[in-house]
Short mmCIF file of C-alpha atoms and ligand atoms in Angstrom, two decimals:
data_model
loop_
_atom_site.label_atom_id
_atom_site.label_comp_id
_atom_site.label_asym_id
_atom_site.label_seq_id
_atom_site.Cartn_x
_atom_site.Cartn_y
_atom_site.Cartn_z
CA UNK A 297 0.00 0.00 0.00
CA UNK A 298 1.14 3.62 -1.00
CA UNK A 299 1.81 5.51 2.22
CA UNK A 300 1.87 9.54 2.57
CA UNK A 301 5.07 10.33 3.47
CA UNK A 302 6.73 13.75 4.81
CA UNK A 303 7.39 16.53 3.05
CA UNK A 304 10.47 17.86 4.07
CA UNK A 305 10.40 22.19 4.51
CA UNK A 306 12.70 24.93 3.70
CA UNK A 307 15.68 24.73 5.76
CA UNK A 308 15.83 21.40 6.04
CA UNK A 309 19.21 19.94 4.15
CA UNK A 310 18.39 17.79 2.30
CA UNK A 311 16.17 19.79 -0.05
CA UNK A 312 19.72 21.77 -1.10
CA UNK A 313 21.57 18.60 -1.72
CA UNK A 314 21.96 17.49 -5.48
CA UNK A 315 20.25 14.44 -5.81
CA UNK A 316 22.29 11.03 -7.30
CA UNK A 317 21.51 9.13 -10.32
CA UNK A 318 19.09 6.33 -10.23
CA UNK A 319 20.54 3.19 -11.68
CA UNK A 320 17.57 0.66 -11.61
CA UNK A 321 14.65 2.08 -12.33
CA UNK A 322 12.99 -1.47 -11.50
CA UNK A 323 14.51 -1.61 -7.59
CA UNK A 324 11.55 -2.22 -4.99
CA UNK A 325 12.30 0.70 -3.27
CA UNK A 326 12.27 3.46 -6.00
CA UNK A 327 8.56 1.57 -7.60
CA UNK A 328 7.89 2.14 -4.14
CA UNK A 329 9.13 5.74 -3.76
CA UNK A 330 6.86 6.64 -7.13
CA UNK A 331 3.82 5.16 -5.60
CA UNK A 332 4.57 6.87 -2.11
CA UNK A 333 5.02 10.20 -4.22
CA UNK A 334 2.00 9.84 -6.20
CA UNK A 335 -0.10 9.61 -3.24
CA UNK A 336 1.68 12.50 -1.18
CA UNK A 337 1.54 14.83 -3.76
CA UNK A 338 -2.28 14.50 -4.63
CA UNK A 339 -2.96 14.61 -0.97
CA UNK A 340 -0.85 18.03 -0.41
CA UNK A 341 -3.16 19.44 -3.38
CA UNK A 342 0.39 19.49 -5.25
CA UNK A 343 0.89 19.72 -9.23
CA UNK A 344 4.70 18.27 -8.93
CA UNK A 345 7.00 16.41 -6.31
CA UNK A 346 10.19 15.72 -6.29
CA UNK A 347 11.59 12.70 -4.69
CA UNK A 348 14.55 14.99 -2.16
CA UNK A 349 10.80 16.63 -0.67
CA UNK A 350 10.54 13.40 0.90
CA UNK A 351 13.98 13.30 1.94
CA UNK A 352 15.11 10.57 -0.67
CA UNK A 353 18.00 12.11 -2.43
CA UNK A 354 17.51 10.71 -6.00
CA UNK A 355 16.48 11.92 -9.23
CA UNK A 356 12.84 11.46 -9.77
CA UNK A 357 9.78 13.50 -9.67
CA UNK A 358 6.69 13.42 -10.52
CA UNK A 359 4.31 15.77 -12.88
CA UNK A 360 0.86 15.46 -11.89
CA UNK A 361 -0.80 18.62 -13.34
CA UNK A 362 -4.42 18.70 -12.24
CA UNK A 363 -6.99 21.78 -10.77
CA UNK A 364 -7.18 21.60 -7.39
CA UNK A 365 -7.36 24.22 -4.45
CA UNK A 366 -3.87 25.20 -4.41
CA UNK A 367 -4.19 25.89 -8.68
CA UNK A 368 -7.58 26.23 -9.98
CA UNK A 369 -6.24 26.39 -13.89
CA UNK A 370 -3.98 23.79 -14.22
CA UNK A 371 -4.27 21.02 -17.03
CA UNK A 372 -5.51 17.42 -16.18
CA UNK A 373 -2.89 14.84 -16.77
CA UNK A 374 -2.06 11.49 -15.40
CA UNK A 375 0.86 11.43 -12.49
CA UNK A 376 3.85 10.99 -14.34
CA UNK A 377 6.88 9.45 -12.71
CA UNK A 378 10.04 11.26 -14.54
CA UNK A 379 13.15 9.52 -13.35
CA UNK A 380 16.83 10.91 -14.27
CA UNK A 381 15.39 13.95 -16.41
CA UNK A 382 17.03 16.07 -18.62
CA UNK A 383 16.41 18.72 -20.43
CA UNK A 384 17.94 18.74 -24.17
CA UNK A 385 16.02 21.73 -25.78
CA UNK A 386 14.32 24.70 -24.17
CA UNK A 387 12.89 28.26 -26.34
CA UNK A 388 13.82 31.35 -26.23
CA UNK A 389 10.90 32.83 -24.58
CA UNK A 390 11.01 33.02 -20.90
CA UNK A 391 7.36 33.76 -19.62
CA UNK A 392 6.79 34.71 -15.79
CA UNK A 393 4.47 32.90 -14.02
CA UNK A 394 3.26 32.58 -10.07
CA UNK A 395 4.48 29.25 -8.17
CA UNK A 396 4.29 27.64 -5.00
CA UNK A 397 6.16 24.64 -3.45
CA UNK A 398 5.29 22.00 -1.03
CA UNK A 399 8.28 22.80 0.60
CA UNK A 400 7.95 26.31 1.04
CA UNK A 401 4.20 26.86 2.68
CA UNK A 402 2.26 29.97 2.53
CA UNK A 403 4.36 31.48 -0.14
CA UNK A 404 3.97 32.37 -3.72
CA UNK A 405 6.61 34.42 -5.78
CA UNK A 406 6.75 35.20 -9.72
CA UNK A 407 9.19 33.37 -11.55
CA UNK A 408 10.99 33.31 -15.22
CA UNK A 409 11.15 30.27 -16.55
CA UNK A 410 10.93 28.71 -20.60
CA UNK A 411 7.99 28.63 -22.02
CA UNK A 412 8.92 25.66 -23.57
CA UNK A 413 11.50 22.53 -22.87
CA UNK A 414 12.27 19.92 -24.68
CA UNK A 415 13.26 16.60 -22.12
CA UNK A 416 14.15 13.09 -22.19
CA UNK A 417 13.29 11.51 -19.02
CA UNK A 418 13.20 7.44 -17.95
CA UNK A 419 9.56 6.26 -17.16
CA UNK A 420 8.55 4.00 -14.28
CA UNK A 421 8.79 0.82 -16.74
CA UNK A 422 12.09 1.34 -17.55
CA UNK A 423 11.35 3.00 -21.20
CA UNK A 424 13.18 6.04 -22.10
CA UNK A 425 10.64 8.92 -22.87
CA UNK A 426 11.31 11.97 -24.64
CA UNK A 427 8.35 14.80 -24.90
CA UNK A 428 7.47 18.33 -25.72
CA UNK A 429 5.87 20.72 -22.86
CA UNK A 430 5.01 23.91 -23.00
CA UNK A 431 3.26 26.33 -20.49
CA UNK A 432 2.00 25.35 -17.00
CA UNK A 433 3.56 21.62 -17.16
CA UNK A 434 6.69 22.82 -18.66
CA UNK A 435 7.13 24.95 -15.53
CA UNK A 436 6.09 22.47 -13.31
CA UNK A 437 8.59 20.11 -14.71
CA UNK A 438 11.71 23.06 -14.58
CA UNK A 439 10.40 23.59 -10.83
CA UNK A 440 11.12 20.09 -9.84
CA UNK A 441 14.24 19.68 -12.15
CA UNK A 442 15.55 22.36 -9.90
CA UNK A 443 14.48 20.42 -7.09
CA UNK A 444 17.25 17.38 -7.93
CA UNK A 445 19.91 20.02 -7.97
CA UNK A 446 18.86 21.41 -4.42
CA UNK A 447 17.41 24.93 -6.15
CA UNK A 448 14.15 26.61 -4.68
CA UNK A 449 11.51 28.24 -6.58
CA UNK A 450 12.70 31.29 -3.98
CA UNK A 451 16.35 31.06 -5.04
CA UNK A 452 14.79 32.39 -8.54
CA UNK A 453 12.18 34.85 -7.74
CA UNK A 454 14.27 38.23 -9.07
CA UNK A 455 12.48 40.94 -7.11
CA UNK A 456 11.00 40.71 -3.45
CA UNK A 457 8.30 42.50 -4.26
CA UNK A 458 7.55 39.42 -6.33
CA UNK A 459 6.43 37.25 -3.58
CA UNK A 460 3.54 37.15 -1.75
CA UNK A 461 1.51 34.77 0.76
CA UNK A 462 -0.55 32.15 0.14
CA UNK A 463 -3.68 34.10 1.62
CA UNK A 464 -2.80 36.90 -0.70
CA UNK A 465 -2.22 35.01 -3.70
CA UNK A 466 -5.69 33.29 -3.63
CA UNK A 467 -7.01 36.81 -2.96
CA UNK A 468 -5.90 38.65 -5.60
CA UNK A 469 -4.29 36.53 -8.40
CA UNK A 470 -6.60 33.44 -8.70
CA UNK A 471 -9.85 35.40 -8.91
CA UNK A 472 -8.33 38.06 -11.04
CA UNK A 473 -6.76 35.33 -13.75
ZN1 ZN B 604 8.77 22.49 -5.05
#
């Protein structure tokens, strides 16, 4: 059975440590870690997780774009396990956009990421994927990129001004967009 695990917050180590290579994508324990992920991030209302949130220091996330309370907008998908990801192409446009993180709580801030990325990424049945995103998902999937090499959404925000609480965000972004 899938069990919620902890999700590690801001300070803690771990989340600034560069996560290691996975070398069997079939090993018990990182199936296990996908389904463990799956489960936490859905229950956290998250669109993305990345395996060093739960304090395992290896590189896998997982996209799970979906609305929910913490983003309304966001495009339904199925959970996607992404396991050593790269990214091999990205655009030239860099749009801003508002993002949260499971590991940071309460806080939004505005950041620049590409609009588009071009990745290769190992799925959960050992099958090397390659894919297109653009928008919302791509950022979700540069957020938790960042993620495997210990880099916070906050570590990229340019301007303080550009952050805001949680309270405030739903206030006066969500409603307005
Ligand atoms: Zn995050």
């Amino acid at each position: 059975m899938p069990e919620l695990m902890a999700i590690m917050q801001l300070g803690a180590p771990i989340l600034r440590q560069k996560a290691t290579w996975v070398d069997n994508t079939q090993d018990e324990y990182i199936q296990k870690l996908i389904d463990d992920l799956i489960v936490t991030v859905a229950q956290a209302n998250g669109v993305g997780i990345a395996a060093p949130q739960v304090a395992a220091s290896c590189r896998l996330f997982i996209v799970a774009s979906r609305p929910n309370l913490r983003y309304p907008h966001a495009p339904v998908m199925e959970p996607t396990a992404m396991i050593n990801p790269r990214i091999i192409a990205h655009s030239t446009e860099i749009v801003q956009g508002w993002e949260g993180c499971l590991s940071v709580p309460g806080i939004r801030g505005l950041v620049p990421r590409y609009q588009a990325v071009e990745v290769a990424y190992t799925d959960r049945h050992g099958q090397l994927q390659k894919q297109k995103l653009t928008d919302f998902v791509a950022r979700i999937f540069q957020h938790e990129y960042d993620h495997l090499d210990g880099v916070l959404f906050v570590d990229r925000v340019e301007n303080s001004f550009d952050m805001m609480s949680e309270d405030e965000y739903q206030k006066t972004v969500i409603n307005h967009t």
